[in-house]
JSON list of C-alpha atoms in Angstrom, two decimals:
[
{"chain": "A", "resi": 192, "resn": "UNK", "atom": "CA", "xyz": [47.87, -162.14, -31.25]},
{"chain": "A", "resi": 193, "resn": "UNK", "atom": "CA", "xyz": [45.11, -163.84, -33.03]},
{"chain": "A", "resi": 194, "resn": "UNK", "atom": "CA", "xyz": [42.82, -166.31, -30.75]},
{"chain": "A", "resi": 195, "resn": "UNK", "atom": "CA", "xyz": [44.33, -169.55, -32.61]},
{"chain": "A", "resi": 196, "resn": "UNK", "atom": "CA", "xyz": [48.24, -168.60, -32.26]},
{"chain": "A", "resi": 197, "resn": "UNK", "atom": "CA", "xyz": [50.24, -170.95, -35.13]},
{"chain": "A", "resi": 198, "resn": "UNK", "atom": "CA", "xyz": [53.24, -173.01, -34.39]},
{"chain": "A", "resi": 199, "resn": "UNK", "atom": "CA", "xyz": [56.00, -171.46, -35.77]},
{"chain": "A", "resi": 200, "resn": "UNK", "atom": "CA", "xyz": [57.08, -173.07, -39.13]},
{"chain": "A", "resi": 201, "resn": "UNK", "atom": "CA", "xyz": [59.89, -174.81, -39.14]},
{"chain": "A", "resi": 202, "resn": "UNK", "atom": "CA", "xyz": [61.11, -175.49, -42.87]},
{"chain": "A", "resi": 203, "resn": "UNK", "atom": "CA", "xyz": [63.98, -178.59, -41.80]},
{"chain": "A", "resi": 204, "resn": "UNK", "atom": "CA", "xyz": [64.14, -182.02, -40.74]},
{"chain": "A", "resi": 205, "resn": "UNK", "atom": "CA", "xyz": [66.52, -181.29, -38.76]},
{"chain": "A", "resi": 206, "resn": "UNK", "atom": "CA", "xyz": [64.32, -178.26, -37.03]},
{"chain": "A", "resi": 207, "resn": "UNK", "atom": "CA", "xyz": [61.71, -180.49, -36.92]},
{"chain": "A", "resi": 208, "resn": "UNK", "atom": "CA", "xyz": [63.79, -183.08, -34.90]},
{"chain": "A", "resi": 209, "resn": "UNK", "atom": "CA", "xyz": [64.63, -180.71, -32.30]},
{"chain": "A", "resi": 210, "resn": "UNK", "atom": "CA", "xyz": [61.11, -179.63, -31.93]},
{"chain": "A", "resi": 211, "resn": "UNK", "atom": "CA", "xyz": [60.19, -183.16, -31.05]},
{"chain": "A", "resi": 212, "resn": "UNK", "atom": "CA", "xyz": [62.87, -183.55, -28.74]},
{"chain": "A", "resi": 213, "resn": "UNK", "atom": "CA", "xyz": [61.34, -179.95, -26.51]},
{"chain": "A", "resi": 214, "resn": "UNK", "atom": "CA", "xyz": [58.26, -181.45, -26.82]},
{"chain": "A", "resi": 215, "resn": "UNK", "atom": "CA", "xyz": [58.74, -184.68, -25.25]},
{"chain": "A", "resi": 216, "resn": "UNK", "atom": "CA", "xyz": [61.42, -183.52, -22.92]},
{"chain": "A", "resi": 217, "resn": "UNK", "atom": "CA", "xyz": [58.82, -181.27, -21.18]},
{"chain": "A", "resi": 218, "resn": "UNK", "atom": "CA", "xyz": [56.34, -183.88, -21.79]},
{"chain": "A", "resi": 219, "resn": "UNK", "atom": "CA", "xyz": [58.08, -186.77, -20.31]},
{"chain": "A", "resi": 220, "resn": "UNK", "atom": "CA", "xyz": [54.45, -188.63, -21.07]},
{"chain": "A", "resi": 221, "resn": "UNK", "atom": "CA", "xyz": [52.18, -188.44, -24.01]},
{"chain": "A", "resi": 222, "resn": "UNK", "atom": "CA", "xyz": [48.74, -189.55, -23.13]},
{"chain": "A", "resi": 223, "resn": "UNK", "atom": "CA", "xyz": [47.05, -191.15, -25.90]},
{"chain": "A", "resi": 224, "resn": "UNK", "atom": "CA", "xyz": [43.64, -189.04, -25.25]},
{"chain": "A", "resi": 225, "resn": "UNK", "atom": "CA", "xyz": [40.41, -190.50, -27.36]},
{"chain": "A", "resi": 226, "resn": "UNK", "atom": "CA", "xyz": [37.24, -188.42, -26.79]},
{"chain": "A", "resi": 227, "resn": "UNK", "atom": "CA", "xyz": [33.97, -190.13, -26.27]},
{"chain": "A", "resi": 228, "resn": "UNK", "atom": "CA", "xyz": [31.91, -187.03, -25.55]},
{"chain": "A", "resi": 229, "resn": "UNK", "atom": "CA", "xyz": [32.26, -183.75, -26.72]},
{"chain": "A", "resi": 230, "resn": "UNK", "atom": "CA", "xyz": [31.34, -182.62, -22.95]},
{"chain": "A", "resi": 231, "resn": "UNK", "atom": "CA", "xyz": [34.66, -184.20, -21.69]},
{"chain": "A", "resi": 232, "resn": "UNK", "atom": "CA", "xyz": [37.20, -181.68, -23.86]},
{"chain": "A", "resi": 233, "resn": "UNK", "atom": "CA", "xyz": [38.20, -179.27, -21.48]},
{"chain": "A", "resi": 234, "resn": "UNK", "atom": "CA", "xyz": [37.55, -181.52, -17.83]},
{"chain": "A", "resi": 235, "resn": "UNK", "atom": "CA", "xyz": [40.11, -183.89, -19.30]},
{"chain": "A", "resi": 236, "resn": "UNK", "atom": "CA", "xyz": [42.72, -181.57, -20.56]},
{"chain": "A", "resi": 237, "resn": "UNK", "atom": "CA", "xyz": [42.30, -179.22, -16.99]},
{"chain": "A", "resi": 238, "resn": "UNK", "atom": "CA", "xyz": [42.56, -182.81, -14.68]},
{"chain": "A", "resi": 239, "resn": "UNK", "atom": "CA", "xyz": [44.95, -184.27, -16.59]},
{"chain": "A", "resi": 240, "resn": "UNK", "atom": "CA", "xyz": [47.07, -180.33, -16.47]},
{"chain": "A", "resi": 241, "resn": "UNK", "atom": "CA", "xyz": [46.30, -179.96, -13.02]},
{"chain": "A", "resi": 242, "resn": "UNK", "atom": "CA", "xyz": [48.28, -182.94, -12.67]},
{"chain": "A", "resi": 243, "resn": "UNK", "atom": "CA", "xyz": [51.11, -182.02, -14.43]},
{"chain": "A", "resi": 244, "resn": "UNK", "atom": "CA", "xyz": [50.76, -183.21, -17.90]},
{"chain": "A", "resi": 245, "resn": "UNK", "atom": "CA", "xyz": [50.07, -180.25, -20.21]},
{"chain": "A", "resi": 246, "resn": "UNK", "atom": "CA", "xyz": [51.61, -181.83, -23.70]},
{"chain": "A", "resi": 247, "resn": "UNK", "atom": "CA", "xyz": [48.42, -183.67, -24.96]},
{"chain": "A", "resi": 248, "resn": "UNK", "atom": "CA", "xyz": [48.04, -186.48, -27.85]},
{"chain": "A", "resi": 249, "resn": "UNK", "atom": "CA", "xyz": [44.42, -186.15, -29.17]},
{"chain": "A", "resi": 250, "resn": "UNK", "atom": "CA", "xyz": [43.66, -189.10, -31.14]},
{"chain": "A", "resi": 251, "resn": "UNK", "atom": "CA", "xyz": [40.90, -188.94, -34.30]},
{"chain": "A", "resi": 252, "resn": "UNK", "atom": "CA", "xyz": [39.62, -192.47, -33.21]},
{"chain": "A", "resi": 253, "resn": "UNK", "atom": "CA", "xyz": [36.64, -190.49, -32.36]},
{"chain": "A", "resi": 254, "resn": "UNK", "atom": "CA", "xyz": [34.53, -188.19, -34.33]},
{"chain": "A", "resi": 255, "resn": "UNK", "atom": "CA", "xyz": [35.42, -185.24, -31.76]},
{"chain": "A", "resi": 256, "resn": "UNK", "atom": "CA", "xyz": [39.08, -185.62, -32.17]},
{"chain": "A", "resi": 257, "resn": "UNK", "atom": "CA", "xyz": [39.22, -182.46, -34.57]},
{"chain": "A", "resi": 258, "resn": "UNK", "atom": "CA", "xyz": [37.10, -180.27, -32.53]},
{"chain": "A", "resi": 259, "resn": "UNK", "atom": "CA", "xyz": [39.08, -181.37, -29.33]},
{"chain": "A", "resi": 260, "resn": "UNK", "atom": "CA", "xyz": [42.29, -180.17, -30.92]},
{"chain": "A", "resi": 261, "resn": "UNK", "atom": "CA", "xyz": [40.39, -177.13, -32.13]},
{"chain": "A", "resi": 262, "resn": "UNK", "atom": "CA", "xyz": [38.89, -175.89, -29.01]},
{"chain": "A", "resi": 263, "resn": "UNK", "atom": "CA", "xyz": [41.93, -176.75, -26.61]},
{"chain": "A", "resi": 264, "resn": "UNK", "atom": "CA", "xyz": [44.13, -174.81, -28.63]},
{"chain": "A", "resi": 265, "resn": "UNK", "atom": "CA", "xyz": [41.86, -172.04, -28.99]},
{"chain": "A", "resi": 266, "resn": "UNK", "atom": "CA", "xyz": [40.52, -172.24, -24.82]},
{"chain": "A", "resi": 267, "resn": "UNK", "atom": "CA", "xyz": [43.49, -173.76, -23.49]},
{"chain": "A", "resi": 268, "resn": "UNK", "atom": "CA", "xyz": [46.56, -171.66, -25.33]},
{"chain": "A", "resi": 269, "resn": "UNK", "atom": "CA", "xyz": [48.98, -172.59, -22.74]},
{"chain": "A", "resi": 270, "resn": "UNK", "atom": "CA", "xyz": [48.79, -176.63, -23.37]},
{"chain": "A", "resi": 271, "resn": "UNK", "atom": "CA", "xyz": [50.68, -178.48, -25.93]},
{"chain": "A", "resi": 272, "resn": "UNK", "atom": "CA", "xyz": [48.32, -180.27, -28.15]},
{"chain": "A", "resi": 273, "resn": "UNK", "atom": "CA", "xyz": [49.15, -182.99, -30.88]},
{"chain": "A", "resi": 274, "resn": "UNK", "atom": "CA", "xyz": [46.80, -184.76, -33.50]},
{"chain": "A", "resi": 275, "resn": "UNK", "atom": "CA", "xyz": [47.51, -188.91, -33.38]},
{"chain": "A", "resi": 276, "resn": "UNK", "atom": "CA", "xyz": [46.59, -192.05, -35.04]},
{"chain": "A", "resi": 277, "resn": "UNK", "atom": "CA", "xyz": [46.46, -189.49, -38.38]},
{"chain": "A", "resi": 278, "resn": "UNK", "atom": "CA", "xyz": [46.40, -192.38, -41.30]},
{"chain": "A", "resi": 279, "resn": "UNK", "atom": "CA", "xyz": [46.83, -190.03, -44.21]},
{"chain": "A", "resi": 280, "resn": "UNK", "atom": "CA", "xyz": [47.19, -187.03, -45.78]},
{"chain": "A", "resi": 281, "resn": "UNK", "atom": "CA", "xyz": [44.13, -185.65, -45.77]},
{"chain": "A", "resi": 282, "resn": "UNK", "atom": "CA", "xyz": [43.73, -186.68, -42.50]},
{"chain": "A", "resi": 283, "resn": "UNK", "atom": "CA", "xyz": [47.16, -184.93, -41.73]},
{"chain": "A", "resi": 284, "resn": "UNK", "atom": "CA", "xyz": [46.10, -181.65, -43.51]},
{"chain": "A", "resi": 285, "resn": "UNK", "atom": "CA", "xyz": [42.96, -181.08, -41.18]},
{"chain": "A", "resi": 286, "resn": "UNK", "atom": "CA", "xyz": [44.64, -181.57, -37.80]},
{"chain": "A", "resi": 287, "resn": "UNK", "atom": "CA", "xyz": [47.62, -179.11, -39.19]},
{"chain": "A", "resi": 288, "resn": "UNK", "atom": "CA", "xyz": [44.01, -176.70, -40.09]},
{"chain": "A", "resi": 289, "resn": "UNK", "atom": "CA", "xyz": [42.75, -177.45, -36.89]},
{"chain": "A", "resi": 290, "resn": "UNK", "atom": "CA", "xyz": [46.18, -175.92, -34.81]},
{"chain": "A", "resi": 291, "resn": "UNK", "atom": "CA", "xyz": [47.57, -179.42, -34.03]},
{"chain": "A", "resi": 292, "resn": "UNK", "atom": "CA", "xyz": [51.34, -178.64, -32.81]},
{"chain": "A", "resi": 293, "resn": "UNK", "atom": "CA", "xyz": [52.65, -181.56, -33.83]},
{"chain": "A", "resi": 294, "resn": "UNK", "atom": "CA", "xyz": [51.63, -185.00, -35.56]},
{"chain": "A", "resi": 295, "resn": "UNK", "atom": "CA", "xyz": [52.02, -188.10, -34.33]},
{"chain": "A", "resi": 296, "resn": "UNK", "atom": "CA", "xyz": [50.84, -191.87, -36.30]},
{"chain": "A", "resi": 297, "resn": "UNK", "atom": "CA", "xyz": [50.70, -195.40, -35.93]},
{"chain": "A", "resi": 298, "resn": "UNK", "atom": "CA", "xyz": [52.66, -197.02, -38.89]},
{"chain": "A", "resi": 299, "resn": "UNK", "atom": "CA", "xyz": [53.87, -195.09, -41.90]},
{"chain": "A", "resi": 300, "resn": "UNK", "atom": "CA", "xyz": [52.97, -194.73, -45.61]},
{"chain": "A", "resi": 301, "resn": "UNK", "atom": "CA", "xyz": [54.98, -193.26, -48.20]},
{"chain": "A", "resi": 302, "resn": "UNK", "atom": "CA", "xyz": [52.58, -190.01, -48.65]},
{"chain": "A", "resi": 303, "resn": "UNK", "atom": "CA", "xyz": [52.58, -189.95, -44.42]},
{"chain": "A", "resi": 304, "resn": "UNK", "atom": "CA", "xyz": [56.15, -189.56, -44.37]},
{"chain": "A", "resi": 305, "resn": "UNK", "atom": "CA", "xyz": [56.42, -186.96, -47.60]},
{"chain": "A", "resi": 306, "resn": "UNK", "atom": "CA", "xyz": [53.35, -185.37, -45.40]},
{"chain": "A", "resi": 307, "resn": "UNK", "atom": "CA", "xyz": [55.39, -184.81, -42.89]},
{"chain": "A", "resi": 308, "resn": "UNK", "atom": "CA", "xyz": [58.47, -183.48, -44.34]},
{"chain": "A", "resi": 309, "resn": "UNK", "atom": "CA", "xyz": [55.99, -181.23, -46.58]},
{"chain": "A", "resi": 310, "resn": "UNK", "atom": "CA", "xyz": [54.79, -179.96, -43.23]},
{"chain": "A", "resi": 311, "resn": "UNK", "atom": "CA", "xyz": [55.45, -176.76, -41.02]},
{"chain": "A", "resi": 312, "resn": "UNK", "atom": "CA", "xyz": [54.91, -179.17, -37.92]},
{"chain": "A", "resi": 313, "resn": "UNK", "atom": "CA", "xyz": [56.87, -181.74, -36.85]},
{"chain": "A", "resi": 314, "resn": "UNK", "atom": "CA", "xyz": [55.89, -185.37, -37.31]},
{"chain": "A", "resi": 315, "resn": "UNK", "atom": "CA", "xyz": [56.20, -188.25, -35.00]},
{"chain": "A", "resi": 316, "resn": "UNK", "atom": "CA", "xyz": [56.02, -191.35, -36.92]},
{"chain": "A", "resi": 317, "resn": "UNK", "atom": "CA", "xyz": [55.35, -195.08, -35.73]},
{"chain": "A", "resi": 318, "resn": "UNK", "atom": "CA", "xyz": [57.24, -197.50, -36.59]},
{"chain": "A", "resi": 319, "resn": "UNK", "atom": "CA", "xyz": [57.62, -201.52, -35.81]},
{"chain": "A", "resi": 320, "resn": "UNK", "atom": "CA", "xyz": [60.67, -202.63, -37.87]},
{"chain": "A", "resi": 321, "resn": "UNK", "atom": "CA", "xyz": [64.54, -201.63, -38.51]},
{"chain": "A", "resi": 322, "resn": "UNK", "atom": "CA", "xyz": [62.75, -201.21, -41.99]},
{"chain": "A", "resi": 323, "resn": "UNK", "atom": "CA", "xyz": [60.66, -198.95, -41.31]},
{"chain": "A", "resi": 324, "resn": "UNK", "atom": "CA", "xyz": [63.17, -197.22, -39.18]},
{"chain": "A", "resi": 325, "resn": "UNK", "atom": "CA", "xyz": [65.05, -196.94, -42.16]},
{"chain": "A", "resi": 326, "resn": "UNK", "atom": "CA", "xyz": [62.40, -195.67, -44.70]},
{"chain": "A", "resi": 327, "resn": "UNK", "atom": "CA", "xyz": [61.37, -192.73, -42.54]},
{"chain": "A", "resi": 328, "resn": "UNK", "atom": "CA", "xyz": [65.49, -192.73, -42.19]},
{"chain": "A", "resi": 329, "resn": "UNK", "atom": "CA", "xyz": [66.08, -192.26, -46.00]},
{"chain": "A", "resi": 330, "resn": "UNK", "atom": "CA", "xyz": [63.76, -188.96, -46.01]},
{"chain": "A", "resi": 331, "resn": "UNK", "atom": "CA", "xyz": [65.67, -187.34, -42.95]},
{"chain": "A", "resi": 332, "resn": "UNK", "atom": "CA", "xyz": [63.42, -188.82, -39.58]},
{"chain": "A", "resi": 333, "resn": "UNK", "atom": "CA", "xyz": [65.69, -189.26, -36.57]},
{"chain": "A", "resi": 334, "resn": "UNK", "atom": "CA", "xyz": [62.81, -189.30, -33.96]},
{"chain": "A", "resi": 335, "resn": "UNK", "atom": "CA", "xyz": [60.20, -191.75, -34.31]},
{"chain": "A", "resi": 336, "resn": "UNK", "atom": "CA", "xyz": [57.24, -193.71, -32.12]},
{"chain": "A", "resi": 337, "resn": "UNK", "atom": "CA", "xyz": [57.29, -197.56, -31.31]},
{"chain": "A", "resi": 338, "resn": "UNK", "atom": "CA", "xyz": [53.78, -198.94, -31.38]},
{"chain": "A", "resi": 339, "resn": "UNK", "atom": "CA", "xyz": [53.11, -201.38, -29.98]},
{"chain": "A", "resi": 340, "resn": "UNK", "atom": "CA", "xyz": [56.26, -201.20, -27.86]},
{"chain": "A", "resi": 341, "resn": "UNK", "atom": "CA", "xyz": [55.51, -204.19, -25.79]},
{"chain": "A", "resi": 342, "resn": "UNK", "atom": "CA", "xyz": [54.36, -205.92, -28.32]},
{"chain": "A", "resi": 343, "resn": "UNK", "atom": "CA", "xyz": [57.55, -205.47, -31.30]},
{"chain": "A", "resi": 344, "resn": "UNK", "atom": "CA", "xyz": [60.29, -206.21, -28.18]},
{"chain": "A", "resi": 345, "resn": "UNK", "atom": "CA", "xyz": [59.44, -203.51, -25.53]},
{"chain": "A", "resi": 346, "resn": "UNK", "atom": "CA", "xyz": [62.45, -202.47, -23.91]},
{"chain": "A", "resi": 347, "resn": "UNK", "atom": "CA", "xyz": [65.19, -205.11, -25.33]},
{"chain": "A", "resi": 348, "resn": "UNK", "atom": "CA", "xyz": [64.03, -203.87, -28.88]},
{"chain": "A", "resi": 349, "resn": "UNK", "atom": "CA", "xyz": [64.65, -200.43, -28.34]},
{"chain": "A", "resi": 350, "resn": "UNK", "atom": "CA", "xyz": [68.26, -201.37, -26.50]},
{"chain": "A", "resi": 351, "resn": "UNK", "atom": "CA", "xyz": [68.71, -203.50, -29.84]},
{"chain": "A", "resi": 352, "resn": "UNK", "atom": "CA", "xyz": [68.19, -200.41, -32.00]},
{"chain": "A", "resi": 353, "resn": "UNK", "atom": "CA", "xyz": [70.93, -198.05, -30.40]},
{"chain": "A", "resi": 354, "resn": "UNK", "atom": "CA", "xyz": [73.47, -199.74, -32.33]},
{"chain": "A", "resi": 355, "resn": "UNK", "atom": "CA", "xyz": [72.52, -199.57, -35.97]},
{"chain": "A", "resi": 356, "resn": "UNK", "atom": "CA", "xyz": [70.48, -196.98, -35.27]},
{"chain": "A", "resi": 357, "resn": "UNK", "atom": "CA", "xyz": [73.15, -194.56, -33.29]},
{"chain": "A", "resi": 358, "resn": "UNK", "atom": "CA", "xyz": [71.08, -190.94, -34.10]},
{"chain": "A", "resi": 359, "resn": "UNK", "atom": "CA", "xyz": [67.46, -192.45, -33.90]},
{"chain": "A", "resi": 360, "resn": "UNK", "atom": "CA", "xyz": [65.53, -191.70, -30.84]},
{"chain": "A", "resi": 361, "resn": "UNK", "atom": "CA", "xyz": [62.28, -193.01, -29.58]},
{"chain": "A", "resi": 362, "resn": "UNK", "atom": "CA", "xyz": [58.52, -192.58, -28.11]},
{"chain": "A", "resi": 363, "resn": "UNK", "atom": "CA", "xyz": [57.41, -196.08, -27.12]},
{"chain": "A", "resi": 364, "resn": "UNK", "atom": "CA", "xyz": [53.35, -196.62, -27.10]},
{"chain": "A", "resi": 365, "resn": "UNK", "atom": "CA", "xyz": [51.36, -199.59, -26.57]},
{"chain": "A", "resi": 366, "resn": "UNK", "atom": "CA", "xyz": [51.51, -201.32, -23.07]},
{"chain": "A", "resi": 367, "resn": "UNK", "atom": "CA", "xyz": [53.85, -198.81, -21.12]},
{"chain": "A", "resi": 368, "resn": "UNK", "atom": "CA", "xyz": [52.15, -198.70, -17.56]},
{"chain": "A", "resi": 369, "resn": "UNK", "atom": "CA", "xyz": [53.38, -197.72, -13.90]},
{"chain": "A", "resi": 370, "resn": "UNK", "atom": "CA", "xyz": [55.04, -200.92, -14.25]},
{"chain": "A", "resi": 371, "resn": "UNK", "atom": "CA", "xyz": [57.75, -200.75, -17.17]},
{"chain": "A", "resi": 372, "resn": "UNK", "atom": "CA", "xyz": [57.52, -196.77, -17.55]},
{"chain": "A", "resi": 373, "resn": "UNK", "atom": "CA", "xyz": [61.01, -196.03, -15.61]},
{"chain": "A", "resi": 374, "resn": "UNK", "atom": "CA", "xyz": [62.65, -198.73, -17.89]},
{"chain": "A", "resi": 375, "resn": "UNK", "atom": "CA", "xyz": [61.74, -197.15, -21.32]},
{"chain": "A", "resi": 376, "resn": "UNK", "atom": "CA", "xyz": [62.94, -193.56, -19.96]},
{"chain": "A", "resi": 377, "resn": "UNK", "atom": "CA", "xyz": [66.25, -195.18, -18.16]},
{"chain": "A", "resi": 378, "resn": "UNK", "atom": "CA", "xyz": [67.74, -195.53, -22.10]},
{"chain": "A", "resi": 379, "resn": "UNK", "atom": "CA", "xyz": [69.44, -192.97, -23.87]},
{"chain": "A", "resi": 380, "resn": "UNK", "atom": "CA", "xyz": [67.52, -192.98, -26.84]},
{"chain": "A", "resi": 381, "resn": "UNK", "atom": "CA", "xyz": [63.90, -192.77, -25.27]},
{"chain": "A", "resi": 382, "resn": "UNK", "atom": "CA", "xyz": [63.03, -189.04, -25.13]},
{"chain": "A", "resi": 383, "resn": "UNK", "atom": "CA", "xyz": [59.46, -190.03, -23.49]},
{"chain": "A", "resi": 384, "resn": "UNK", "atom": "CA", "xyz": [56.68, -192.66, -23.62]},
{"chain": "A", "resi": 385, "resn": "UNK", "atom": "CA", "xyz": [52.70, -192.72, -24.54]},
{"chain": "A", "resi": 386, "resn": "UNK", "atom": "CA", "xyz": [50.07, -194.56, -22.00]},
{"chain": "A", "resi": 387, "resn": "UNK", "atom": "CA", "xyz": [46.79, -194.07, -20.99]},
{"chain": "A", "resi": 388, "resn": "UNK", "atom": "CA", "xyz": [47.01, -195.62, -17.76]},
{"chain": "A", "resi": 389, "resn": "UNK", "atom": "CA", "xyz": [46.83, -192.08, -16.11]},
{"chain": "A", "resi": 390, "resn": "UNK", "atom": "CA", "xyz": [43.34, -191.71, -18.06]},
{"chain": "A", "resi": 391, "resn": "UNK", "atom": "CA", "xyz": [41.24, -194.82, -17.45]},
{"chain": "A", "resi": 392, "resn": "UNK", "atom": "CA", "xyz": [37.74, -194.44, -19.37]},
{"chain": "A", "resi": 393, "resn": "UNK", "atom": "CA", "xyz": [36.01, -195.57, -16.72]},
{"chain": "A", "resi": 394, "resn": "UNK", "atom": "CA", "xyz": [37.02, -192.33, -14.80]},
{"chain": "A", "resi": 395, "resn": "UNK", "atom": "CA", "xyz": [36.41, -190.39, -18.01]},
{"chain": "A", "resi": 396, "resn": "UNK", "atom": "CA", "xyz": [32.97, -191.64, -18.33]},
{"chain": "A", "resi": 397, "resn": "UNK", "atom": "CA", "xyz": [32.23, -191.38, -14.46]},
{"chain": "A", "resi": 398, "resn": "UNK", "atom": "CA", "xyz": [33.54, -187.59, -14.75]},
{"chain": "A", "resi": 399, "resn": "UNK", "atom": "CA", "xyz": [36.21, -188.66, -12.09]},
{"chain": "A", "resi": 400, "resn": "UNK", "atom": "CA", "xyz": [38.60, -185.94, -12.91]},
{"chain": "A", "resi": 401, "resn": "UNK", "atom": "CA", "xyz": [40.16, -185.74, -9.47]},
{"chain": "A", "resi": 402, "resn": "UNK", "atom": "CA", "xyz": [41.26, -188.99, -10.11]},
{"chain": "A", "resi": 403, "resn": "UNK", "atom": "CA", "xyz": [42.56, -188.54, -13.42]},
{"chain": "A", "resi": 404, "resn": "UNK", "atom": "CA", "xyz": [44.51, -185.49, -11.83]},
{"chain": "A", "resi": 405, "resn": "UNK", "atom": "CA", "xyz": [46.09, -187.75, -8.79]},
{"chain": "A", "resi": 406, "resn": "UNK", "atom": "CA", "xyz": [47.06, -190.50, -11.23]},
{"chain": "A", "resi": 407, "resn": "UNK", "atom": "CA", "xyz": [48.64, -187.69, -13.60]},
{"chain": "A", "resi": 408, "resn": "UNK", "atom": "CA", "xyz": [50.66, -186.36, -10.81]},
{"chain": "A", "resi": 409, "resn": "UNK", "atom": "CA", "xyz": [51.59, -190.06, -9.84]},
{"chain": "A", "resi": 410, "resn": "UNK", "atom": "CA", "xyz": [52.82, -190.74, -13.04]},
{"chain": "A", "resi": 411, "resn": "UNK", "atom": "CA", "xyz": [54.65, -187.58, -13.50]},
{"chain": "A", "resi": 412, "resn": "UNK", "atom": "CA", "xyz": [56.67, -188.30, -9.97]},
{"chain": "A", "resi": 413, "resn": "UNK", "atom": "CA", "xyz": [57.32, -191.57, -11.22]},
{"chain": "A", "resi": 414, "resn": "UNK", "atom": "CA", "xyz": [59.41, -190.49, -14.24]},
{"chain": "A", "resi": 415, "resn": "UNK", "atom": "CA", "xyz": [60.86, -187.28, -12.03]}
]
């Protein structure tokens, strides 16, 4: 076994699809992790672990979000870590070089999507419209992201969607708190959401990682 173990490739949409679907089934919550200091990497992950969240989205808003990805995969093997708010290709080829697991973005581009199905690792794309739906649709996506789900329609949107959109399944992102979290994950086609609320950068900054590990747990409980 080599220190930085690959995700298996997986040459289908289809595989690809049900790869999502294990990931956010054991994830139940994506945390949308950006990475202020370099010093914070493995704290974060461990509190946020400890509290039972070990499927991790590592944005690149930061300029540590590729060495994040690198050293928990390397240092923390038994975590599940994905590369967001990737933009384009190239930024999509050094998060697959850097171990990402999977992929997830904020909106979609033609070369994003052909990215993805070009990949070994599955993609998670975002979407805000039926017609994007429908363009990530056309090259074989069934499981995408809503960002900003509160903003687009929240939970009615979503509810909308299950009828044109019968095979599609979703990640919402963008204002899911304690508040709203149980409604996104009471419908059928919401495999898990994204928040941050578990991850406040105040605690971050203040190194309050026992807090960030009760808030984890909290969350966790709250979606069973």
């Amino acid at each position: 076994m080599t220190t930085l173990e690959r995700p298996q490739p997986l040459r289908s949409m289809a595989e690809k699809a049900a790869r999502i679907d294990q990931i956010c089934a054991q994830a139940r919550i994506l945390p949308v992790i950006t990475i202020a200091r370099e010093q914070d990497i493995l704290p974060l992950a461990d509190a946020l672990a400890a509290g039972g969240i070990r499927t991790l989205e590592v944005t690149l808003r930061s300029e540590h979000g590729l060495k994040a990805i690198r050293v928990l995969r390397e240092q923390r093997p038994e975590l599940c870590i994905g590369a967001g708010t990737v933009l384009d290709p190239a930024m999509f080829a050094a998060v697959e070089a850097a171990g990402a697991q999977f992929v997830v973005t904020p909106g979609i581009t033609a070369e994003v999507l052909e990215a993805g199905v070009r990949s070994d690792i599955p993609l998670l794309p975002g979407i805000s419209t039926p017609s994007e739906i429908m363009a990530g649709y056309a090259l074989g996506y069934r499981r995408f992201k809503l960002f900003p789900a509160e903003v687009v329609g929240g939970v009615a949107a979503i509810k909308a969607y299950g009828g044109p959109f019968g095979d599609i399944r979703f990640c919402p992102t963008g204002g899911v708190n304690p508040a709203n979290a149980r409604s996104y994950m009471a419908l059928p086609n919401v495999m898990c959401v994204g928040g941050t609320w578990m991850l406040d950068s105040s605690w971050v900054k203040s190194g309050d990682w026992a807090r960030i590990e009760a808030c984890s747990a909290e969350a966790m409980a709250l979606l069973g």
